[in-house]
PDB file of C-alpha atoms and ligand atoms in Angstrom:
ATOM      1  CA  MET E 558       1.150 -37.732-143.350  1.00 32.00           C
ATOM      2  CA  ALA E 559       0.496 -41.314-144.775  1.00 52.00           C
ATOM      3  CA  LYS E 560      -2.331 -42.212-147.123  1.00 75.00           C
ATOM      4  CA  GLN E 561      -5.333 -43.606-145.565  1.00 85.00           C
ATOM      5  CA  ILE E 562      -7.978 -44.845-148.071  1.00 92.00           C
ATOM      6  CA  VAL E 563     -10.852 -46.462-147.677  1.00 94.00           C
ATOM      7  CA  MET E 564     -12.822 -48.867-150.561  1.00 95.00           C
ATOM      8  CA  LEU E 565     -16.477 -48.688-149.294  1.00 95.00           C
ATOM      9  CA  GLY E 566     -19.606 -50.594-151.811  1.00 95.00           C
ATOM     10  CA  PRO E 567     -21.979 -52.831-150.930  1.00 96.00           C
ATOM     11  CA  PRO E 568     -21.373 -56.499-150.695  1.00 96.00           C
ATOM     12  CA  GLY E 569     -20.046 -57.819-154.080  1.00 97.00           C
ATOM     13  CA  ALA E 570     -19.552 -54.474-155.515  1.00 97.00           C
ATOM     14  CA  GLY E 571     -15.636 -55.756-156.064  1.00 97.00           C
ATOM     15  CA  LYS E 572     -14.047 -53.705-153.186  1.00 96.00           C
ATOM     16  CA  GLY E 573     -11.673 -57.037-152.699  1.00 95.00           C
ATOM     17  CA  THR E 574     -11.467 -56.808-156.124  1.00 96.00           C
ATOM     18  CA  GLN E 575     -10.490 -53.571-156.526  1.00 96.00           C
ATOM     19  CA  ALA E 576      -9.062 -52.938-153.038  1.00 95.00           C
ATOM     20  CA  LYS E 577      -5.852 -55.698-153.902  1.00 93.00           C
ATOM     21  CA  MET E 578      -4.819 -54.250-157.409  1.00 94.00           C
ATOM     22  CA  LEU E 579      -5.083 -50.841-156.049  1.00 94.00           C
ATOM     23  CA  ALA E 580      -2.704 -51.688-152.848  1.00 93.00           C
ATOM     24  CA  GLU E 581      -0.359 -52.983-154.499  1.00 93.00           C
ATOM     25  CA  LYS E 582      -0.185 -50.137-157.141  1.00 92.00           C
ATOM     26  CA  LEU E 583       0.203 -47.642-154.317  1.00 89.00           C
ATOM     27  CA  GLY E 584       2.831 -49.462-152.129  1.00 90.00           C
ATOM     28  CA  VAL E 585       0.816 -49.770-149.649  1.00 91.00           C
ATOM     29  CA  PRO E 586      -0.608 -52.575-147.443  1.00 94.00           C
ATOM     30  CA  HIS E 587      -4.401 -53.854-148.102  1.00 94.00           C
ATOM     31  CA  VAL E 588      -6.210 -54.944-144.594  1.00 96.00           C
ATOM     32  CA  SER E 589     -10.155 -56.553-145.215  1.00 96.00           C
ATOM     33  CA  SER E 590     -11.719 -57.130-141.841  1.00 97.00           C
ATOM     34  CA  GLY E 591     -13.490 -60.128-143.720  1.00 96.00           C
ATOM     35  CA  ASP E 592      -9.914 -61.719-144.400  1.00 95.00           C
ATOM     36  CA  ILE E 593      -8.856 -61.297-140.798  1.00 96.00           C
ATOM     37  CA  PHE E 594     -12.098 -62.887-139.235  1.00 96.00           C
ATOM     38  CA  ARG E 595     -12.238 -65.448-141.880  1.00 94.00           C
ATOM     39  CA  GLU E 596      -8.434 -65.991-141.277  1.00 93.00           C
ATOM     40  CA  ASN E 597      -9.010 -66.161-137.549  1.00 94.00           C
ATOM     41  CA  LEU E 598     -12.047 -68.317-138.299  1.00 93.00           C
ATOM     42  CA  ARG E 599     -10.159 -71.406-139.504  1.00 92.00           C
ATOM     43  CA  ALA E 600      -7.748 -70.970-137.346  1.00 93.00           C
ATOM     44  CA  GLN E 601     -10.560 -71.016-134.520  1.00 94.00           C
ATOM     45  CA  THR E 602      -9.114 -68.785-132.281  1.00 95.00           C
ATOM     46  CA  GLU E 603     -11.460 -67.358-129.843  1.00 95.00           C
ATOM     47  CA  LEU E 604     -12.135 -63.686-132.256  1.00 95.00           C
ATOM     48  CA  GLY E 605     -12.896 -66.488-134.825  1.00 95.00           C
ATOM     49  CA  ARG E 606     -15.672 -68.102-132.921  1.00 95.00           C
ATOM     50  CA  HIS E 607     -17.041 -65.263-131.957  1.00 94.00           C
ATOM     51  CA  ALA E 608     -16.854 -63.531-134.949  1.00 96.00           C
ATOM     52  CA  GLY E 609     -17.850 -66.705-137.003  1.00 95.00           C
ATOM     53  CA  VAL E 610     -21.782 -66.633-135.381  1.00 95.00           C
ATOM     54  CA  TYR E 611     -22.130 -63.270-136.789  1.00 97.00           C
ATOM     55  CA  ILE E 612     -21.033 -64.074-140.075  1.00 96.00           C
ATOM     56  CA  ASN E 613     -22.800 -66.986-140.699  1.00 94.00           C
ATOM     57  CA  ARG E 614     -25.880 -65.531-140.864  1.00 94.00           C
ATOM     58  CA  GLY E 615     -24.767 -62.089-142.338  1.00 95.00           C
ATOM     59  CA  GLU E 616     -24.542 -60.041-139.333  1.00 96.00           C
ATOM     60  CA  LEU E 617     -22.094 -57.038-138.218  1.00 97.00           C
ATOM     61  CA  VAL E 618     -19.807 -58.462-136.006  1.00 98.00           C
ATOM     62  CA  PRO E 619     -19.898 -56.373-133.005  1.00 98.00           C
ATOM     63  CA  ASP E 620     -18.360 -52.884-133.356  1.00 97.00           C
ATOM     64  CA  ASP E 621     -15.985 -53.169-130.191  1.00 96.00           C
ATOM     65  CA  VAL E 622     -14.759 -56.529-131.255  1.00 96.00           C
ATOM     66  CA  THR E 623     -13.830 -55.267-134.762  1.00 97.00           C
ATOM     67  CA  ILE E 624     -12.654 -52.137-133.827  1.00 96.00           C
ATOM     68  CA  ALA E 625      -9.743 -53.806-131.635  1.00 94.00           C
ATOM     69  CA  MET E 626      -9.240 -56.467-134.888  1.00 95.00           C
ATOM     70  CA  ILE E 627      -8.401 -53.302-136.754  1.00 95.00           C
ATOM     71  CA  ARG E 628      -6.361 -51.105-134.223  1.00 93.00           C
ATOM     72  CA  GLU E 629      -3.986 -53.660-133.602  1.00 92.00           C
ATOM     73  CA  ARG E 630      -3.813 -54.227-137.450  1.00 94.00           C
ATOM     74  CA  ILE E 631      -2.792 -50.686-138.272  1.00 91.00           C
ATOM     75  CA  SER E 632      -0.817 -50.194-135.859  1.00 89.00           C
ATOM     76  CA  ARG E 633       1.831 -52.445-136.964  1.00 91.00           C
ATOM     77  CA  ARG E 634       5.074 -51.249-138.359  1.00 90.00           C
ATOM     78  CA  ASP E 635       4.055 -51.660-142.159  1.00 92.00           C
ATOM     79  CA  CYS E 636       0.804 -49.793-142.297  1.00 90.00           C
ATOM     80  CA  ASN E 637       3.436 -46.591-141.222  1.00 85.00           C
ATOM     81  CA  ASP E 638       3.153 -45.324-144.566  1.00 83.00           C
ATOM     82  CA  GLY E 639      -0.759 -45.695-145.201  1.00 88.00           C
ATOM     83  CA  VAL E 640      -2.988 -48.668-145.822  1.00 92.00           C
ATOM     84  CA  LEU E 641      -6.029 -49.343-147.584  1.00 94.00           C
ATOM     85  CA  LEU E 642      -9.165 -50.639-145.495  1.00 95.00           C
ATOM     86  CA  ASP E 643     -11.377 -52.841-147.706  1.00 96.00           C
ATOM     87  CA  GLY E 644     -14.955 -53.424-145.501  1.00 95.00           C
ATOM     88  CA  PHE E 645     -13.943 -51.338-142.179  1.00 96.00           C
ATOM     89  CA  PRO E 646     -15.059 -48.982-141.265  1.00 95.00           C
ATOM     90  CA  ARG E 647     -18.920 -50.328-141.855  1.00 95.00           C
ATOM     91  CA  THR E 648     -20.606 -48.326-139.069  1.00 95.00           C
ATOM     92  CA  ALA E 649     -20.664 -44.695-137.636  1.00 92.00           C
ATOM     93  CA  ALA E 650     -18.820 -46.224-134.433  1.00 94.00           C
ATOM     94  CA  GLN E 651     -16.460 -47.325-136.661  1.00 95.00           C
ATOM     95  CA  ALA E 652     -15.977 -44.113-138.509  1.00 92.00           C
ATOM     96  CA  GLU E 653     -15.537 -42.407-135.336  1.00 91.00           C
ATOM     97  CA  ALA E 654     -13.116 -45.294-134.067  1.00 93.00           C
ATOM     98  CA  LEU E 655     -10.683 -44.976-136.988  1.00 91.00           C
ATOM     99  CA  ASP E 656     -10.743 -41.296-137.266  1.00 86.00           C
ATOM    100  CA  GLU E 657      -9.732 -41.546-133.731  1.00 87.00           C
ATOM    101  CA  MET E 658      -6.776 -44.617-134.211  1.00 86.00           C
ATOM    102  CA  LEU E 659      -5.342 -42.137-137.290  1.00 81.00           C
ATOM    103  CA  SER E 660      -4.673 -39.606-134.831  1.00 78.00           C
ATOM    104  CA  ASP E 661      -3.122 -40.948-132.196  1.00 74.00           C
ATOM    105  CA  LEU E 662      -1.024 -42.959-134.301  1.00 66.00           C
ATOM    106  CA  ASP E 663       2.345 -41.809-135.098  1.00 51.00           C
ATOM    107  CA  LYS E 664       2.383 -42.129-138.992  1.00 45.00           C
ATOM    108  CA  GLY E 665       5.098 -41.565-141.404  1.00 35.00           C
ATOM    109  CA  GLN E 666       5.693 -39.926-144.685  1.00 30.00           C
ATOM    110  CA  VAL E 667       4.311 -40.416-147.662  1.00 32.00           C
ATOM    111  CA  VAL E 668       5.816 -42.316-150.333  1.00 29.00           C
ATOM    112  CA  ALA E 669       3.358 -41.507-153.334  1.00 29.00           C
ATOM    113  CA  VAL E 670       3.060 -43.081-156.697  1.00 33.00           C
ATOM    114  CA  ALA E 671       1.426 -39.620-158.770  1.00 35.00           C
ATOM    115  CA  GLU E 672       2.394 -36.842-158.284  1.00 38.00           C
ATOM    116  CA  ALA E 673      -1.197 -35.648-158.544  1.00 40.00           C
ATOM    117  CA  LEU E 674      -1.582 -38.370-155.721  1.00 43.00           C
ATOM    118  CA  ASP E 675       0.926 -36.797-153.081  1.00 44.00           C
ATOM    119  CA  GLU E 676      -0.560 -33.196-153.497  1.00 46.00           C
ATOM    120  CA  MET E 677      -3.694 -33.893-152.987  1.00 44.00           C
ATOM    121  CA  LEU E 678      -2.397 -36.330-149.677  1.00 43.00           C
ATOM    122  CA  SER E 679      -0.562 -33.304-148.333  1.00 46.00           C
ATOM    123  CA  ASP E 680      -3.503 -30.661-148.590  1.00 42.00           C
ATOM    124  CA  LEU E 681      -5.815 -33.132-146.304  1.00 40.00           C
ATOM    125  CA  ASP E 682      -5.450 -32.841-142.617  1.00 40.00           C
ATOM    126  CA  LYS E 683      -3.358 -35.741-140.841  1.00 42.00           C
ATOM    127  CA  GLY E 684      -4.845 -38.213-139.028  1.00 52.00           C
ATOM    128  CA  GLN E 685      -8.299 -38.553-141.189  1.00 59.00           C
ATOM    129  CA  VAL E 686      -8.900 -40.661-143.893  1.00 69.00           C
ATOM    130  CA  VAL E 687      -8.222 -38.846-147.206  1.00 80.00           C
ATOM    131  CA  ALA E 688     -10.143 -41.015-150.009  1.00 90.00           C
ATOM    132  CA  VAL E 689     -12.834 -43.336-150.143  1.00 93.00           C
ATOM    133  CA  PRO E 690     -13.501 -44.340-152.883  1.00 95.00           C
ATOM    134  CA  CYS E 691     -17.483 -45.854-153.021  1.00 96.00           C
ATOM    135  CA  ILE E 692     -18.345 -48.754-155.970  1.00 97.00           C
ATOM    136  CA  ILE E 693     -21.767 -48.443-157.017  1.00 97.00           C
ATOM    137  CA  VAL E 694     -23.316 -51.889-158.443  1.00 97.00           C
ATOM    138  CA  PRO E 695     -26.720 -52.093-158.689  1.00 97.00           C
ATOM    139  CA  GLU E 696     -28.440 -55.012-156.484  1.00 96.00           C
ATOM    140  CA  ASP E 697     -29.356 -57.703-159.143  1.00 96.00           C
ATOM    141  CA  VAL E 698     -25.876 -57.806-160.324  1.00 98.00           C
ATOM    142  CA  LEU E 699     -24.533 -57.909-156.459  1.00 98.00           C
ATOM    143  CA  ILE E 700     -26.674 -61.388-156.225  1.00 97.00           C
ATOM    144  CA  GLU E 701     -24.900 -62.747-159.940  1.00 97.00           C
ATOM    145  CA  ARG E 702     -21.669 -61.519-158.229  1.00 98.00           C
ATOM    146  CA  LEU E 703     -21.797 -62.964-154.760  1.00 98.00           C
ATOM    147  CA  THR E 704     -23.384 -66.450-155.659  1.00 97.00           C
ATOM    148  CA  GLY E 705     -20.706 -67.290-158.574  1.00 97.00           C
ATOM    149  CA  ARG E 706     -17.656 -65.950-155.956  1.00 98.00           C
ATOM    150  CA  ARG E 707     -15.048 -68.029-155.119  1.00 97.00           C
ATOM    151  CA  THR E 708     -12.291 -67.835-152.727  1.00 96.00           C
ATOM    152  CA  CYS E 709      -8.647 -68.678-152.890  1.00 94.00           C
ATOM    153  CA  ARG E 710      -8.168 -70.523-149.282  1.00 92.00           C
ATOM    154  CA  ALA E 711      -4.531 -69.852-149.080  1.00 90.00           C
ATOM    155  CA  GLN E 712      -4.967 -65.466-149.515  1.00 88.00           C
ATOM    156  CA  GLY E 713      -8.152 -64.959-150.247  1.00 89.00           C
ATOM    157  CA  HIS E 714      -7.870 -63.901-153.800  1.00 93.00           C
ATOM    158  CA  VAL E 715     -11.045 -63.970-155.065  1.00 95.00           C
ATOM    159  CA  PHE E 716     -12.233 -65.362-158.297  1.00 97.00           C
ATOM    160  CA  HIS E 717     -16.419 -65.551-160.596  1.00 98.00           C
ATOM    161  CA  ILE E 718     -17.504 -68.910-161.760  1.00 97.00           C
ATOM    162  CA  ALA E 719     -18.386 -66.566-165.182  1.00 97.00           C
ATOM    163  CA  PHE E 720     -17.076 -62.935-165.252  1.00 96.00           C
ATOM    164  CA  ASN E 721     -13.683 -63.497-163.425  1.00 96.00           C
ATOM    165  CA  PRO E 722     -12.706 -67.252-163.865  1.00 97.00           C
ATOM    166  CA  PRO E 723      -9.168 -68.972-162.841  1.00 98.00           C
ATOM    167  CA  VAL E 724      -7.561 -70.552-165.698  1.00 98.00           C
ATOM    168  CA  GLN E 725      -8.021 -73.943-164.202  1.00 97.00           C
ATOM    169  CA  ALA E 726     -11.486 -74.489-162.663  1.00 96.00           C
ATOM    170  CA  GLY E 727     -11.273 -74.776-158.851  1.00 97.00           C
ATOM    171  CA  VAL E 728      -7.492 -73.950-158.426  1.00 98.00           C
ATOM    172  CA  CYS E 729      -5.462 -70.080-157.317  1.00 97.00           C
ATOM    173  CA  ASP E 730      -3.884 -68.490-160.476  1.00 97.00           C
ATOM    174  CA  PHE E 731      -1.805 -67.189-158.244  1.00 96.00           C
ATOM    175  CA  ASP E 732      -1.115 -69.665-155.318  1.00 96.00           C
ATOM    176  CA  GLY E 733      -2.596 -72.850-156.658  1.00 97.00           C
ATOM    177  CA  SER E 734      -4.259 -73.626-153.433  1.00 97.00           C
ATOM    178  CA  GLU E 735      -7.923 -74.823-153.278  1.00 97.00           C
ATOM    179  CA  LEU E 736     -10.679 -72.225-154.201  1.00 98.00           C
ATOM    180  CA  TYR E 737     -14.163 -72.246-152.252  1.00 96.00           C
ATOM    181  CA  GLN E 738     -17.251 -70.833-152.049  1.00 96.00           C
ATOM    182  CA  ARG E 739     -17.626 -68.991-148.563  1.00 95.00           C
ATOM    183  CA  GLU E 740     -20.200 -70.445-146.391  1.00 93.00           C
ATOM    184  CA  ASP E 741     -22.307 -67.028-146.375  1.00 95.00           C
ATOM    185  CA  ASP E 742     -21.867 -66.797-150.196  1.00 96.00           C
ATOM    186  CA  THR E 743     -25.519 -68.216-150.789  1.00 95.00           C
ATOM    187  CA  VAL E 744     -29.058 -66.280-151.593  1.00 95.00           C
ATOM    188  CA  GLU E 745     -29.917 -65.958-148.434  1.00 95.00           C
ATOM    189  CA  THR E 746     -27.349 -64.587-146.283  1.00 96.00           C
ATOM    190  CA  VAL E 747     -26.323 -62.250-149.067  1.00 96.00           C
ATOM    191  CA  THR E 748     -29.613 -60.893-149.007  1.00 96.00           C
ATOM    192  CA  ASN E 749     -29.517 -60.341-145.925  1.00 96.00           C
ATOM    193  CA  ARG E 750     -26.113 -58.408-145.730  1.00 96.00           C
ATOM    194  CA  ILE E 751     -27.052 -56.153-148.422  1.00 96.00           C
ATOM    195  CA  ARG E 752     -30.211 -54.863-146.031  1.00 96.00           C
ATOM    196  CA  VAL E 753     -27.550 -54.351-143.301  1.00 96.00           C
ATOM    197  CA  TYR E 754     -25.084 -52.499-145.794  1.00 95.00           C
ATOM    198  CA  HIS E 755     -28.333 -50.089-146.784  1.00 94.00           C
ATOM    199  CA  GLU E 756     -28.862 -49.941-142.803  1.00 94.00           C
ATOM    200  CA  ARG E 757     -25.642 -49.436-141.353  1.00 93.00           C
ATOM    201  CA  THR E 758     -23.204 -48.712-143.926  1.00 92.00           C
ATOM    202  CA  GLN E 759     -24.924 -46.031-146.020  1.00 90.00           C
ATOM    203  CA  PRO E 760     -24.899 -43.410-143.327  1.00 91.00           C
ATOM    204  CA  LEU E 761     -21.084 -43.507-143.688  1.00 91.00           C
ATOM    205  CA  ILE E 762     -21.504 -42.806-147.300  1.00 93.00           C
ATOM    206  CA  ASP E 763     -23.182 -38.919-145.928  1.00 90.00           C
ATOM    207  CA  TYR E 764     -20.174 -38.798-143.273  1.00 89.00           C
ATOM    208  CA  TYR E 765     -17.684 -39.174-145.674  1.00 90.00           C
ATOM    209  CA  GLN E 766     -19.531 -36.854-148.330  1.00 92.00           C
ATOM    210  CA  GLN E 767     -19.696 -34.411-146.124  1.00 92.00           C
ATOM    211  CA  ARG E 768     -16.164 -34.213-145.640  1.00 88.00           C
ATOM    212  CA  GLY E 769     -15.713 -34.391-149.525  1.00 90.00           C
ATOM    213  CA  VAL E 770     -13.471 -37.408-149.217  1.00 91.00           C
ATOM    214  CA  LEU E 771     -16.069 -39.705-151.314  1.00 94.00           C
ATOM    215  CA  LEU E 772     -15.441 -40.476-154.756  1.00 95.00           C
ATOM    216  CA  GLU E 773     -18.166 -42.461-156.401  1.00 96.00           C
ATOM    217  CA  ILE E 774     -17.220 -45.349-159.024  1.00 97.00           C
ATOM    218  CA  ASP E 775     -19.358 -46.469-161.583  1.00 98.00           C
ATOM    219  CA  GLY E 776     -18.639 -50.739-160.701  1.00 98.00           C
ATOM    220  CA  ASN E 777     -20.934 -51.913-163.346  1.00 98.00           C
ATOM    221  CA  ARG E 778     -17.976 -52.410-165.686  1.00 98.00           C
ATOM    222  CA  PRO E 779     -15.565 -54.751-166.221  1.00 97.00           C
ATOM    223  CA  ILE E 780     -12.916 -55.310-164.129  1.00 97.00           C
ATOM    224  CA  GLU E 781      -9.987 -53.055-165.660  1.00 97.00           C
ATOM    225  CA  ALA E 782     -12.058 -50.408-166.350  1.00 98.00           C
ATOM    226  CA  VAL E 783     -13.488 -49.964-162.529  1.00 98.00           C
ATOM    227  CA  PHE E 784      -9.878 -50.014-162.018  1.00 97.00           C
ATOM    228  CA  ASP E 785      -9.137 -46.893-164.364  1.00 97.00           C
ATOM    229  CA  GLY E 786     -12.502 -45.453-163.002  1.00 96.00           C
ATOM    230  CA  ILE E 787     -10.861 -45.570-159.265  1.00 95.00           C
ATOM    231  CA  LEU E 788      -7.102 -44.487-160.418  1.00 94.00           C
ATOM    232  CA  SER E 789      -8.028 -41.265-162.292  1.00 92.00           C
ATOM    233  CA  ALA E 790     -10.893 -39.661-159.466  1.00 92.00           C
ATOM    234  CA  LEU E 791      -7.901 -40.783-157.215  1.00 89.00           C
ATOM    235  CA  THR E 792      -5.131 -38.517-159.148  1.00 84.00           C
ATOM    236  CA  GLY E 793      -7.929 -36.054-159.888  1.00 62.00           C
ATOM    237  CA  VAL E 794      -8.854 -34.508-156.970  1.00 52.00           C
TER     238      VAL E 794
HETATM  239  P1  ADP N1717     -16.602 -57.183-152.630  1.00 94.36           P
HETATM  240  O1  ADP N1717     -15.327 -57.223-151.710  1.00 94.36           O
HETATM  241  O2  ADP N1717     -17.061 -55.782-152.749  1.00 94.36           O
HETATM  242  O3  ADP N1717     -17.326 -58.152-151.738  1.00 94.36           O
HETATM  243  P2  ADP N1717     -15.400 -59.007-154.836  1.00 94.36           P
HETATM  244  O4  ADP N1717     -13.913 -57.835-154.707  1.00 94.36           O
HETATM  245  O5  ADP N1717     -15.528 -59.957-153.747  1.00 94.36           O
HETATM  246  O6  ADP N1717     -16.396 -57.796-154.038  1.00 94.36           O
HETATM  247  O7  ADP N1717     -16.247 -59.169-155.829  1.00 94.36           O
HETATM  248  C1  ADP N1717     -17.429 -59.900-155.382  1.00 94.36           C
HETATM  249  C2  ADP N1717     -17.366 -60.951-157.188  1.00 94.36           C
HETATM  250  O8  ADP N1717     -17.753 -60.296-158.102  1.00 94.36           O
HETATM  251  C3  ADP N1717     -16.184 -61.647-157.123  1.00 94.36           C
HETATM  252  O9  ADP N1717     -16.916 -63.109-156.823  1.00 94.36           O
HETATM  253  C4  ADP N1717     -15.244 -60.602-158.598  1.00 94.36           C
HETATM  254  O10 ADP N1717     -14.834 -61.941-159.092  1.00 94.36           O
HETATM  255  C5  ADP N1717     -16.596 -60.685-159.135  1.00 94.36           C
HETATM  256  N1  ADP N1717     -15.978 -59.262-159.353  1.00 94.36           N
HETATM  257  C6  ADP N1717     -15.411 -58.014-158.911  1.00 94.36           C
HETATM  258  N2  ADP N1717     -15.562 -57.196-159.624  1.00 94.36           N
HETATM  259  C7  ADP N1717     -15.838 -57.025-160.828  1.00 94.36           C
HETATM  260  C8  ADP N1717     -16.632 -57.116-162.315  1.00 94.36           C
HETATM  261  N3  ADP N1717     -16.436 -55.426-162.672  1.00 94.36           N
HETATM  262  N4  ADP N1717     -17.227 -57.381-163.209  1.00 94.36           N
HETATM  263  C9  ADP N1717     -17.702 -58.199-162.828  1.00 94.36           C
HETATM  264  N5  ADP N1717     -17.317 -59.036-162.119  1.00 94.36           N
HETATM  265  C10 ADP N1717     -16.558 -59.153-160.963  1.00 94.36           C
HETATM  266  P1  ADP N1718     -18.200 -58.779-148.610  1.00 94.36           P
HETATM  267  O1  ADP N1718     -16.409 -58.650-149.214  1.00 94.36           O
HETATM  268  O2  ADP N1718     -18.845 -59.026-149.109  1.00 94.36           O
HETATM  269  O3  ADP N1718     -18.417 -57.223-148.306  1.00 94.36           O
HETATM  270  P2  ADP N1718     -16.528 -59.420-146.058  1.00 94.36           P
HETATM  271  O4  ADP N1718     -15.554 -60.075-146.364  1.00 94.36           O
HETATM  272  O5  ADP N1718     -16.148 -58.274-145.825  1.00 94.36           O
HETATM  273  O6  ADP N1718     -17.718 -59.487-146.930  1.00 94.36           O
HETATM  274  O7  ADP N1718     -17.771 -59.311-144.634  1.00 94.36           O
HETATM  275  C1  ADP N1718     -17.839 -61.125-144.759  1.00 94.36           C
HETATM  276  C2  ADP N1718     -18.335 -61.346-143.077  1.00 94.36           C
HETATM  277  O8  ADP N1718     -17.504 -60.139-142.071  1.00 94.36           O
HETATM  278  C3  ADP N1718     -19.639 -59.312-143.085  1.00 94.36           C
HETATM  279  O9  ADP N1718     -20.580 -60.051-143.466  1.00 94.36           O
HETATM  280  C4  ADP N1718     -19.778 -59.250-141.348  1.00 94.36           C
HETATM  281  O10 ADP N1718     -20.562 -60.388-140.943  1.00 94.36           O
HETATM  282  C5  ADP N1718     -18.018 -59.160-140.979  1.00 94.36           C
HETATM  283  N1  ADP N1718     -17.513 -58.070-141.077  1.00 94.36           N
HETATM  284  C6  ADP N1718     -16.383 -57.404-141.733  1.00 94.36           C
HETATM  285  N2  ADP N1718     -16.234 -56.750-142.131  1.00 94.36           N
HETATM  286  C7  ADP N1718     -17.028 -56.466-140.669  1.00 94.36           C
HETATM  287  C8  ADP N1718     -16.796 -54.910-140.106  1.00 94.36           C
HETATM  288  N3  ADP N1718     -15.986 -54.050-140.973  1.00 94.36           N
HETATM  289  N4  ADP N1718     -17.636 -54.488-138.902  1.00 94.36           N
HETATM  290  C9  ADP N1718     -18.616 -55.827-138.879  1.00 94.36           C
HETATM  291  N5  ADP N1718     -18.139 -56.996-139.161  1.00 94.36           N
HETATM  292  C10 ADP N1718     -18.056 -57.328-140.569  1.00 94.36           C
END
C-alpha cells in the first residue's frame, strides 16, 4: 500500500511550502496541480492556454481537464510508492475521481519513514487517500501572504517578501532563478480565489472528516512550527 496524502487549505495557507518539505521527508513526489498548470502556461501548450483563462480570473479549471491531467501524472512510475497531492482535489467530483484512480492504479509497497506512519498506512484501506492535513489560517493573514508571495520561475520555490524572504531580493535561494509575482496574486484575484475555496473546496473537508482522515493543523504559526504540527499529526494517528 502506498502513501496517498492530500494537502488541503485555502489559497495562501502554506500548502505548497509545507508540501515541498513533507514530500522530501517522506520520499514521495510533490504533485501540485497549480505548478503543472503554470508549467503548461509557460510552455504555451494547449492545456496551458485553456487553463490560463480560468487561472487569471481566479476561477477553477474545469474538472474534466484537471482530472485527466492528474490521472496522467500519478500513473507515472515515480508515484508507485505514494504521492503528496497539493491543490488537488479541490471539488467533490475531483475527490471521487481520485478515489477511483487510486483503486485503479496498481501501487507498490510503502517504504515508510516512521514506524507509526507505516502502521497507520497499513491499517487503512487500499486505494484511498490516507491522510489529509488541512491547514487553517485566518482570512486577513491569507491575503497578506498571497499578495507578498514571490515564486521562482524555474521550479516554483516559494518565498514571501516579509515572512520568508530570499537571501537576495528577487533571486531564488535554491536555484538562482528569478522570483516573480504570480498574475493571480493580486488582491482582487486572491479575494475571488478565497471565495471559490469556500464554495467548492470546503465540502471536501466534510468528506474527508467523515472518513476519519482529516488532520486539522493551525497554520498561523512560523513555517517550522506548522511543519512540526503536520509531522506529529501524521505520526500520532
Ligand atoms: P498555498 O500553497 O497554500 O497557496 P504557499 O505555501 O504558497 O501557500 O504560501 C503562501 C505565502 O505565504 C508564501 O509567500 C509563503 O512564503 C508564505 N508562508 C507560507 N507559510 C507561512 C507561515 N507559516 N508563516 C508566514 N508565511 C508563510
Ligand atoms: P494556491 O497555491 O494559491 O492555492 P494553486 O497554485 O494551487 O493556488 O492554483 C492556482 C490556480 O490553478 C487556481 O486558482 C485554479 O485556477 C487552478 N487550479 C489549481 N488546482 C486546481 C484544481 N484542482 N482544480 C481546478 N483548478 C485548479
